[in-house]
XYZ file of C-alpha atoms in Angstrom:
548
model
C 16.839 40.251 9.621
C 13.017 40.297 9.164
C 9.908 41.427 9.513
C 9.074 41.333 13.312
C 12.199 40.147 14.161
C 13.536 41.726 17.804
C 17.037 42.848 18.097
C 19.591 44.866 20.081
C 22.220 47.130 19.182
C 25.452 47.043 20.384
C 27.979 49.759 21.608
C 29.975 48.559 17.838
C 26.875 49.184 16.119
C 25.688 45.587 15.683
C 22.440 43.798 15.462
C 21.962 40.539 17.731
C 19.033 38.437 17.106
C 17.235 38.039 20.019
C 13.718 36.518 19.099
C 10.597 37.631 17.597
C 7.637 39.750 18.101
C 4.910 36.901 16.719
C 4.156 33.208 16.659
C 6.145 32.565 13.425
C 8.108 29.412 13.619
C 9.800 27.461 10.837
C 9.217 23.447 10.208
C 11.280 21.871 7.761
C 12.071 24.831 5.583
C 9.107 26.441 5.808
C 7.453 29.585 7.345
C 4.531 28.405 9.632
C 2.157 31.286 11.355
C 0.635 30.360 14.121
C -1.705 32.899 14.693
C -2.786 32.505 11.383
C -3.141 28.878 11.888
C -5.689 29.711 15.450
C -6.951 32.043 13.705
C -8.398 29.756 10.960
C -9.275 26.917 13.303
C -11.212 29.514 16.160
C -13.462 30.710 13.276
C -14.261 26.840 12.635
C -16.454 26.287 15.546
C -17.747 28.409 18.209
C -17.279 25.090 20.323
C -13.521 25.645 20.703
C -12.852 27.898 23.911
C -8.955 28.161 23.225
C -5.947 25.779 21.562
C -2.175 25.728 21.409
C 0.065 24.768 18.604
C 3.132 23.139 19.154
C 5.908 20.898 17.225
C 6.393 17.502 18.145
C 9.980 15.181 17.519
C 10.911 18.925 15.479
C 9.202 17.341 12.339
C 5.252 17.493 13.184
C 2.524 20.098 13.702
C 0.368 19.458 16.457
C -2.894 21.550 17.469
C -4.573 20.959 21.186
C -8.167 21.988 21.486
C -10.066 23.330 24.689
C -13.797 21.721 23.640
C -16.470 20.100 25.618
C -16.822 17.295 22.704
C -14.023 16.161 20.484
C -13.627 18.326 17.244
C -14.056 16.288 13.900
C -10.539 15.860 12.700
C -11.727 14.933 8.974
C -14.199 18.230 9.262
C -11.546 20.639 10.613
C -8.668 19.534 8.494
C -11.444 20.184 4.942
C -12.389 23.370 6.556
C -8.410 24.440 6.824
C -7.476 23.370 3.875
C -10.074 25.619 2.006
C -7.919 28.709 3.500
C -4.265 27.606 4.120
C -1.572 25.735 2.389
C -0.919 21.930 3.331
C 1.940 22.898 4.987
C 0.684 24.941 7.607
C -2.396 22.195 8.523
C -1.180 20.574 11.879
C -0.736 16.376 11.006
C -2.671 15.800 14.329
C -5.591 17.391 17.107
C -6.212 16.483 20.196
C -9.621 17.446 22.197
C -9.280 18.385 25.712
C -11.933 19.129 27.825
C -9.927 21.405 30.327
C -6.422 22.547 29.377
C -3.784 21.664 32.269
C -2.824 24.733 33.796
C 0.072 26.123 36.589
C -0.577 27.025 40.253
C -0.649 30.475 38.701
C -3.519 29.436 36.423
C -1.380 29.851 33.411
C -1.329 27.033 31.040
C 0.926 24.532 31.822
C 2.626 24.185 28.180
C 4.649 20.859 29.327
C 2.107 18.834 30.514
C -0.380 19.882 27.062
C 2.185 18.790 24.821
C 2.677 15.534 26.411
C -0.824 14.596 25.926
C -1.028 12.877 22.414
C -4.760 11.274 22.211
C -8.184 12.706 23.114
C -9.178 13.014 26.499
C -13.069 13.686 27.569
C -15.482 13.654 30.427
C -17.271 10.363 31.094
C -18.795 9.054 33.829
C -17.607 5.486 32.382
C -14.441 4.663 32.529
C -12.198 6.477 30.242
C -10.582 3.054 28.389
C -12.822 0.803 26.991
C -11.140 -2.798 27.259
C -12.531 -4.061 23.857
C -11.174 -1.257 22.324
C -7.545 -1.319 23.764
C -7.635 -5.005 23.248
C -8.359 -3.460 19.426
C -5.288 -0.793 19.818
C -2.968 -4.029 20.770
C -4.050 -6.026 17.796
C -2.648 -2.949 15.449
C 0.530 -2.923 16.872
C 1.513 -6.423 15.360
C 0.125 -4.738 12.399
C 1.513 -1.346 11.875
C 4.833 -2.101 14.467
C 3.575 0.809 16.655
C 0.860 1.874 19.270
C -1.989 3.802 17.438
C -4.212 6.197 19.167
C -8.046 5.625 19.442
C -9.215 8.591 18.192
C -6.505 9.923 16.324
C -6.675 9.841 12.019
C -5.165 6.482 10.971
C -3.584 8.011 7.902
C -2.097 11.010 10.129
C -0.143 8.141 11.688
C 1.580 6.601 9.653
C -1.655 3.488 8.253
C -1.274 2.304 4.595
C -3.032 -0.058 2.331
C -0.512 -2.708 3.264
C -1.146 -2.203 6.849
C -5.325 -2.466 5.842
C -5.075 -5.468 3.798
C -3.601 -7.218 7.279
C -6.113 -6.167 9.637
C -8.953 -7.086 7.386
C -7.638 -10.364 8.067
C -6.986 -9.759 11.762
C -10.650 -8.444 12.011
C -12.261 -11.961 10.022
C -10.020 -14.207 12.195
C -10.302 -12.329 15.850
C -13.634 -10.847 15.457
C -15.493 -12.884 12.074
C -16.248 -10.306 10.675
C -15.686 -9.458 7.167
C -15.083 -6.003 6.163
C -13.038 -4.760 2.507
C -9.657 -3.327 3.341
C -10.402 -0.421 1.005
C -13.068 0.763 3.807
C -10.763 0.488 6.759
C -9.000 3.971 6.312
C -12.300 5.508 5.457
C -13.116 5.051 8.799
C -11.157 7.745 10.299
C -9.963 6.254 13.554
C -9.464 3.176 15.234
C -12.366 3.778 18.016
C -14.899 4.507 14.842
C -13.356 1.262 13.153
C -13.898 -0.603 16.195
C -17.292 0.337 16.786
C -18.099 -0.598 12.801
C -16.587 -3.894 13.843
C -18.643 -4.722 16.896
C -21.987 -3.756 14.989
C -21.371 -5.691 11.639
C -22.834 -9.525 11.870
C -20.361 -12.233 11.930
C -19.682 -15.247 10.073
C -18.491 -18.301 10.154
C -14.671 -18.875 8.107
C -14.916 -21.023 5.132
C -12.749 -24.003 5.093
C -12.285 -26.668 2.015
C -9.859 -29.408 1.322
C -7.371 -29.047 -1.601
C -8.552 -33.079 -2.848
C -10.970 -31.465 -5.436
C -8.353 -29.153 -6.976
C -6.670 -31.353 -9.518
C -6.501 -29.528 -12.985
C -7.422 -25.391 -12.480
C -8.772 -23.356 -15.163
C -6.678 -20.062 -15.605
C -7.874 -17.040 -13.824
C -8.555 -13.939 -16.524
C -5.521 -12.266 -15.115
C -3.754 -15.731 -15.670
C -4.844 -15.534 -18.964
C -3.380 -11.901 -19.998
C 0.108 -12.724 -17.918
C 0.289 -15.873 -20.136
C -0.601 -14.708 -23.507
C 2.624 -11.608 -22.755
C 4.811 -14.138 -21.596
C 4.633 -16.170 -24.618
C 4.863 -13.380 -27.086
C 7.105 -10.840 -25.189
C 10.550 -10.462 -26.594
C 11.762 -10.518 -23.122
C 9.682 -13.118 -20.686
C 12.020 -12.029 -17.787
C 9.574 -9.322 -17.460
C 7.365 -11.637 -16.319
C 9.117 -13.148 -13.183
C 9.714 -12.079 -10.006
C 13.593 -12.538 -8.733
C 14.206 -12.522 -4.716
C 18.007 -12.465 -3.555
C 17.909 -13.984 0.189
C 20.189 -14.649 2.580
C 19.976 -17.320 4.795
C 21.583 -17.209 8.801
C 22.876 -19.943 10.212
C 20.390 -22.324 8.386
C 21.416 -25.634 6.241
C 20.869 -26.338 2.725
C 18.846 -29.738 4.301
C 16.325 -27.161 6.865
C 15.623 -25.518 4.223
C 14.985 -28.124 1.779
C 12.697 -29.448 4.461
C 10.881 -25.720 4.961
C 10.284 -25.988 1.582
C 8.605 -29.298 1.352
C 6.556 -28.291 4.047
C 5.075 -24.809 1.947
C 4.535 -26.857 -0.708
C 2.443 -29.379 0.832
C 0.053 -26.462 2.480
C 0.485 -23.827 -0.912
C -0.693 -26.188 -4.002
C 0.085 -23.142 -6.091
C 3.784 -24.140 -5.356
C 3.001 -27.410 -7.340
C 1.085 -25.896 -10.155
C 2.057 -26.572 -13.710
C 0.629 -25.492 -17.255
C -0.446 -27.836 -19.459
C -2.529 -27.369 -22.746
C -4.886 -29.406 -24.095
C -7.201 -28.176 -27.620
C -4.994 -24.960 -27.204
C -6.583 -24.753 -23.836
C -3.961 -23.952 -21.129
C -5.139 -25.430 -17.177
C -3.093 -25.528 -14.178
C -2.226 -28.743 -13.024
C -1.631 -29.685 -9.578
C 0.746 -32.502 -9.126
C 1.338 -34.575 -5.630
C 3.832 -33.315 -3.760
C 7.428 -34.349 -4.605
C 6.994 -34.415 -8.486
C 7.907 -30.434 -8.674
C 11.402 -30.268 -7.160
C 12.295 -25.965 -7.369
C 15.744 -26.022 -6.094
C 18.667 -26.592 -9.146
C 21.903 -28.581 -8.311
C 24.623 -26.541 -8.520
C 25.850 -28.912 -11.654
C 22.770 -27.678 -13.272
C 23.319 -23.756 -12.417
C 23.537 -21.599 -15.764
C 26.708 -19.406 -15.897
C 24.719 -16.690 -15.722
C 22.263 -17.081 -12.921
C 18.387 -15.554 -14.383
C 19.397 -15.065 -17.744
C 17.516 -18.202 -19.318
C 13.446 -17.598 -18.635
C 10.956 -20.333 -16.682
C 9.306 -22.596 -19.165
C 5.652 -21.630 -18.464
C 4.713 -25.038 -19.820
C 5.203 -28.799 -18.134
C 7.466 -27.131 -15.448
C 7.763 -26.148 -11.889
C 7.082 -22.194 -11.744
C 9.587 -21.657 -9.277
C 12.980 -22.245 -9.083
C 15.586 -21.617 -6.624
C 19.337 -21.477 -7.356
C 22.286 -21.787 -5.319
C 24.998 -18.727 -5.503
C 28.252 -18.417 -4.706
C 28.295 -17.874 -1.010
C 27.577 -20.740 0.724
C 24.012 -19.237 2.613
C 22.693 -16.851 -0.979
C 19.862 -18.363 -2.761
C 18.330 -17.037 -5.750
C 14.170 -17.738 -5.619
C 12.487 -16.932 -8.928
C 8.768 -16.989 -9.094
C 6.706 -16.654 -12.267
C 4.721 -14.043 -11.987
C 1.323 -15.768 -13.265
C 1.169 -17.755 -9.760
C 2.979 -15.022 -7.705
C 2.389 -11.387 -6.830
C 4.564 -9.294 -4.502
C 2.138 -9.467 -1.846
C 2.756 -13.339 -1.998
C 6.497 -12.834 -1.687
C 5.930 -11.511 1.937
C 3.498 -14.194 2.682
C 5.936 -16.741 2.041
C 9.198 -15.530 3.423
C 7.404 -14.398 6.713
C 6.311 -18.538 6.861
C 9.598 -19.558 5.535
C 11.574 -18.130 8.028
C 8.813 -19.434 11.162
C 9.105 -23.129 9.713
C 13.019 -22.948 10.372
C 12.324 -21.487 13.395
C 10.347 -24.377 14.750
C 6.618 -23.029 14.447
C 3.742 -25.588 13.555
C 1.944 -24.896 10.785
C -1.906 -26.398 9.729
C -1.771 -29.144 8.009
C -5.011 -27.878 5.558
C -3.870 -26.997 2.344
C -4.318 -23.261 1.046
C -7.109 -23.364 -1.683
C -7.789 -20.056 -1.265
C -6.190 -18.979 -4.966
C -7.917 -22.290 -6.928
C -10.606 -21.603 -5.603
C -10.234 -17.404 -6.892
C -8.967 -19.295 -10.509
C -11.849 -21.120 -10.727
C -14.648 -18.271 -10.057
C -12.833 -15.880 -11.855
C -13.062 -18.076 -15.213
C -16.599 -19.193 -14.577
C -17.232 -15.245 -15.382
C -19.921 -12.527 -13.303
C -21.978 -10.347 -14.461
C -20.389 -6.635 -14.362
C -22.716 -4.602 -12.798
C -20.150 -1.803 -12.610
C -19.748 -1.946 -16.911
C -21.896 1.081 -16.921
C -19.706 2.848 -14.192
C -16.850 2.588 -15.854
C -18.119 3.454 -19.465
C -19.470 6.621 -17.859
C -16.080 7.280 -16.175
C -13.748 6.488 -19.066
C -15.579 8.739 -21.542
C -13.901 12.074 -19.893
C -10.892 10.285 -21.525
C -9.689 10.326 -24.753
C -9.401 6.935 -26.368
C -5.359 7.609 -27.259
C -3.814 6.988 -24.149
C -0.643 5.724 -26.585
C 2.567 7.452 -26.121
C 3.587 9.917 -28.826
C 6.431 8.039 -31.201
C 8.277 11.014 -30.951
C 8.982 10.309 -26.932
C 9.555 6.109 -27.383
C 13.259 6.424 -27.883
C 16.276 7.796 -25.887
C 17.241 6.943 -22.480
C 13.814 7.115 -21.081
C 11.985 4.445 -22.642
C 11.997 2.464 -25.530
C 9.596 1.458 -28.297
C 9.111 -1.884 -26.301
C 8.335 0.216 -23.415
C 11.098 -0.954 -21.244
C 10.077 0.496 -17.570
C 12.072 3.010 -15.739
C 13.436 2.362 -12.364
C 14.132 4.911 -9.739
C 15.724 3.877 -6.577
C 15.742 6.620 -3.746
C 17.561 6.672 -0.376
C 16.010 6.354 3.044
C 15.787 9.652 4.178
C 13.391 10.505 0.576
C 11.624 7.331 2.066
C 10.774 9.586 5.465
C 9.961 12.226 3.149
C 7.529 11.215 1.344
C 6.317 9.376 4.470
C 6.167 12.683 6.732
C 4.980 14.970 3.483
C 1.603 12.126 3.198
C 0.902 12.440 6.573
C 1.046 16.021 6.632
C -1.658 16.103 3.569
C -3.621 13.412 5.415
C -3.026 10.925 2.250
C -0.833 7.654 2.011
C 2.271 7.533 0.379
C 0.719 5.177 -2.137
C -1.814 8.279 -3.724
C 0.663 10.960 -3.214
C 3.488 8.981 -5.439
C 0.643 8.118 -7.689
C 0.144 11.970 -8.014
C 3.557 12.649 -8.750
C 3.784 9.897 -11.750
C 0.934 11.045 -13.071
C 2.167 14.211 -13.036
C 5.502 13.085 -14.557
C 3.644 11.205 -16.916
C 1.259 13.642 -18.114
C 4.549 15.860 -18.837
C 6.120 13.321 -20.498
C 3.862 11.945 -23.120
C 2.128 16.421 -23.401
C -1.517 14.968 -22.218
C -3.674 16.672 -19.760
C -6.058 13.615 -19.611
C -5.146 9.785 -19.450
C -5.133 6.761 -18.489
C -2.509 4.857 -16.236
C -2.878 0.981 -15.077
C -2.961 0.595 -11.140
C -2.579 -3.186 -9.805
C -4.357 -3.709 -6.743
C -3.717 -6.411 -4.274
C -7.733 -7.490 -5.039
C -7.317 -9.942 -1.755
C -10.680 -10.616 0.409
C -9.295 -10.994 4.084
C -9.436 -15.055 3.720
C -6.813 -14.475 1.049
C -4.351 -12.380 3.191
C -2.193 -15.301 4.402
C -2.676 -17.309 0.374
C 0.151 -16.999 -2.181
C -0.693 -16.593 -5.811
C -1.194 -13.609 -8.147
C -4.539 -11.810 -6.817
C -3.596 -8.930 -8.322
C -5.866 -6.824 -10.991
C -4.749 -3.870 -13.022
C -7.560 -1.022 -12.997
C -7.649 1.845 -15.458
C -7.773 4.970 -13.510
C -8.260 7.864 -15.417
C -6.143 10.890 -14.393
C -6.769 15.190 -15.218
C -4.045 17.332 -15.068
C -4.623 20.520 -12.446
C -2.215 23.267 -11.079
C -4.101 23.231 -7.904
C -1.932 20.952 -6.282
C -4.382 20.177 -2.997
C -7.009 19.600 -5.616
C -5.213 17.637 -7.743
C -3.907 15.087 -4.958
C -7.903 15.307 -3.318
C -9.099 14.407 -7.026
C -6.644 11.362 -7.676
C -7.232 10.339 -4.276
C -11.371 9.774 -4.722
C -10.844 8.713 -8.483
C -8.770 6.218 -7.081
C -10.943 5.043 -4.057
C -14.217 5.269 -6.739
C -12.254 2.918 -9.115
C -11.582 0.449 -6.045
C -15.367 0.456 -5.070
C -16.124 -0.637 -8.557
C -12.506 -3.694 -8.579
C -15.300 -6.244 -9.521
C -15.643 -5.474 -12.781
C -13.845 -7.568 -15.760
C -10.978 -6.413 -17.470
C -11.398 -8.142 -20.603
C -14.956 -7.472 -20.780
C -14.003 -3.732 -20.319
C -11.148 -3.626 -23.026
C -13.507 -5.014 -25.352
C -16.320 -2.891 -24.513
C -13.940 0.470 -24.879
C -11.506 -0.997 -27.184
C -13.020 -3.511 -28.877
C -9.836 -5.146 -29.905
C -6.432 -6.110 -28.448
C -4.860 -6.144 -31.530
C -1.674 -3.756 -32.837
C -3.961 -1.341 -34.784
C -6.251 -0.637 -32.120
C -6.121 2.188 -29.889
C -5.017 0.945 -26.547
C -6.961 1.703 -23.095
C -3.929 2.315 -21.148
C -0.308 1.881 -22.170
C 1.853 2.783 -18.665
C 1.553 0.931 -15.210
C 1.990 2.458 -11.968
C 3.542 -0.578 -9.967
C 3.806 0.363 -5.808
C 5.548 -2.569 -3.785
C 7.080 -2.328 0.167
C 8.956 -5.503 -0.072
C 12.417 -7.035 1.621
C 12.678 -7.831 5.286
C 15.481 -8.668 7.699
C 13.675 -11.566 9.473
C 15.288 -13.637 12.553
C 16.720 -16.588 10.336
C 16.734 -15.047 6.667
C 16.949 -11.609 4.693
C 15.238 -11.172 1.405
């Protein structure tokens, strides 16, 4: 029994629960007061005549408010957090002008909670067709209906689901806006009205007849210089199990011939000439990726890709009759890519027509990234990177054991579904994605592990423009982001969150050029930069013909 709690006593002399004498509810293991919750969000704005709290599905806070004009979701959630824990800030509000109410003018509780967007007072129509148009382009997108006004974080919107609307956006409306901006937007209806003010332009289109012989991109360049020196290249390919349905070994043959006539990237080869390595793009046919099963090692994977004069793909048979093996090395893959190419390997076997134009868009990234740019954002980073210490290394005493080893062998953690909703619920709750909040936690980890309050930890980034949404090849860029330790956990997630975002407004700048301005060398005496990568992939799909 508690605080508060009401009770009755029985003729035996025992104590039946009956209820209790406040708002006090508990969500997911944890205490919630509601009065202290109104409390806090009344004293936020004399605009707000009343509001209810109530719990949605048993697993989400929600807070309706009685205004005249919709509350700032972004301003009342900062202004919250300065006085209450995460926990008790409500993952969504609503707006109401007028709060439904009985025949007995009490409110009617049922019909409140079944409201779930912003409603206001117009004298125009209350849905604006451009914009639900908008709403129904997101659900092919995110696999559910968003709200217009609600915070696109607060349901459920990730990176991944960004990086495909930026594309959406270019090809619907031409218009060409970063996928790092679109959550900073708040909400689909301000996203929306960003879209319809921002000038258009035209999509680029080139043929691939130009692109014989490719100079390597500067990320090319690092994968390939590890690869050939690593004691273990495997590290450097990317290994797909997939599962065909119902689909023969000559469909899919024929699937593949098809990607590799519209993905050159499929046909690239490395070839060195005056110790230069180029990619070379050979006609289609020359680069066959599937191995006979006479050819198929005993031990499937265990013998690398040859980065040089071969196909950079392979695909081997397994035992069942409908398992494939596809291995991709990684210097003209990314993950990203792996989704990219299933999703159109499994439409070709369905039937679907695909453009005959061949995808330059990586060559074409290859070829500007080696003709070099000024860094404008050197200065940014140097001014950044000096609040941490140059020994980023990890202490000799922690590079043996189970944990890791003096190669730096990565650690793998595989968690089950319901951690998965977890972390999924717990991001929305904080108003972050689950990418920042399980960047938090490694760092966190990490900092314990190697006894350093400051660091820094390498973050790839997709680094895709929306024309390169639908491309395969390896986009990706690894960013230093430098990372404090703090006990104030809401500060510390709010702090890796806009060191993050800052470090993504400033993805143009050049690796190399920034390893040698901070470094100054790559070699095994020098000091390095950053030692430990935080890697965050969503990959693997059940699709209608295959599973990967």
């Amino acid at each position: 029994m508690c605080i508060r709690d009401s009770v009755r006593i029985a003729d035996d002399g025992m104590l039946y629960f009956i209820g209790r004498n406040d708002q006090q509810i508990k969500l997911r293991g944890l205490r919630i007061e509601k009065d202290e919750i109104a409390k806090t969000a009344l004293a936020f704005s004399d605009a707000v005549r009343s509001l209810h709290i109530g719990v949605i599905n048993e697993d989400t806070l929600y807070m309706w408010l009685e205004a005249d004009n919709v509350i700032s979701d972004s301003a009342l959630r900062d202004y919250m957090g300065s006085y209450l824990p995460s926990w008790m800030i409500p993952s969504r509000f609503i707006t109401l002008k007028e709060f439904p109410s009985l025949p007995n003018g009490k409110l009617d509780v049922n019909s409140l909670m079944a409201i779930r967007g912003n409603v206001r007072a117009h004298k125009t129509p209350l849905v604006n067709a451009g914009l639900e148009k908008f709403r129904q382009e997101w659900i092919s997108i995110t696999g559910t209906a968003l709200e217009a006004d609600a915070d696109l974080i607060a349901q459920g919107v990730n990176s991944l689901h960004c990086i495909r609307a930026a594309k959406m956006i270019l090809d619907t409306y031409q218009v060409k806006l970063p996928s790092s901006e679109i959550l900073s937007k708040g909400s689909l209806s301000t996203l929306y009205e960003t879209v319809c003010s921002a000038s258009k332009e035209e999509p680029e289109e080139e043929s691939c007849e130009s692109f014989t012989d490719i100079p390597l991109s500067e990320e090319q360049q690092g994968i390939l210089f590890s690869a050939l020196n690593d004691s273990d290249p495997l590290d450097w390919e990317l290994h797909y199990q997939v599962v065909f349905k119902e689909v023969s070994h000559d469909d899919i043959s024929a699937a593949l011939k098809v990607m590799a006539q519209r993905h050159p990237v499929l046909r690239a080869s490395l070839k060195e000439t005056n110790q230069t390595f180029y990619q070379h793009i050979s006609p289609l046919g020359v680069i066959a990726p599937i191995v006979r099963e006479n050819e198929q090692p005993k031990s499937v994977g265990i013998k690398a890709i040859e980065v040089t004069d071969n196909a950079l793909w392979k695909i081997y048979p397994l035992k069942k009759p409908d398992e494939y093996l596809f291995i991709f090395h990684h210097i003209i893959f990314d993950g990203f890519s792996a989704d990219v190419f299933f999703n159109e390997l499994s439409a070709i076997l369905s039937g679907e027509i695909y453009p005959e134009q061949s995808d330059t868009a990586f060559l074409k990234y290859c070829s500007s990234s080696a003709a070099g740019a000024t860094n404008e954002s050197l200065t940014w980073w140097e001014n950044t990177l000096s609040a941490v210490g140059q020994e980023s290394r990890i202490a000799p005493e922690f590079r043996s054991g189970t944990r890791l080893t003096s190669q730096g062998d990565s650690i793998s953690i595989e968690l089950p579904a319901a951690s998965h909703d977890a972390i999924d619920l717990f991001s929305r709750q904080v108003n972050m994605t689950p990418f920042t909040l399980l960047l938090t936690a490694t760092c966190l980890t990490l900092s314990d592990f190697i006894q350093k309050d400051a660091f820094c930890i390498g973050v790839p980034v997709y680094n895709r423009s929306p024309a390169q949404t639908e491309s395969l090849g390896n986009f990706v860029k690894t960013l230093p982001v430098p990372f404090s330790y703090s006990d104030d956990a809401e500060k510390l997630l709010k702090n890796v969150s806009e060191t993050f975002t800052a470090c993504l407004a400033h993805a143009d700048i050049s690796v190399q050029t920034l390893i040698h301005s901070k470094v100054k060398s790559r070699g095994t005496g020098s000091r390095p930069l950053w030692q430990n990568n935080f890697v965050f992939n969503e990959s693997g799909a059940d699709l209608h013909n295959l599973e990967w």
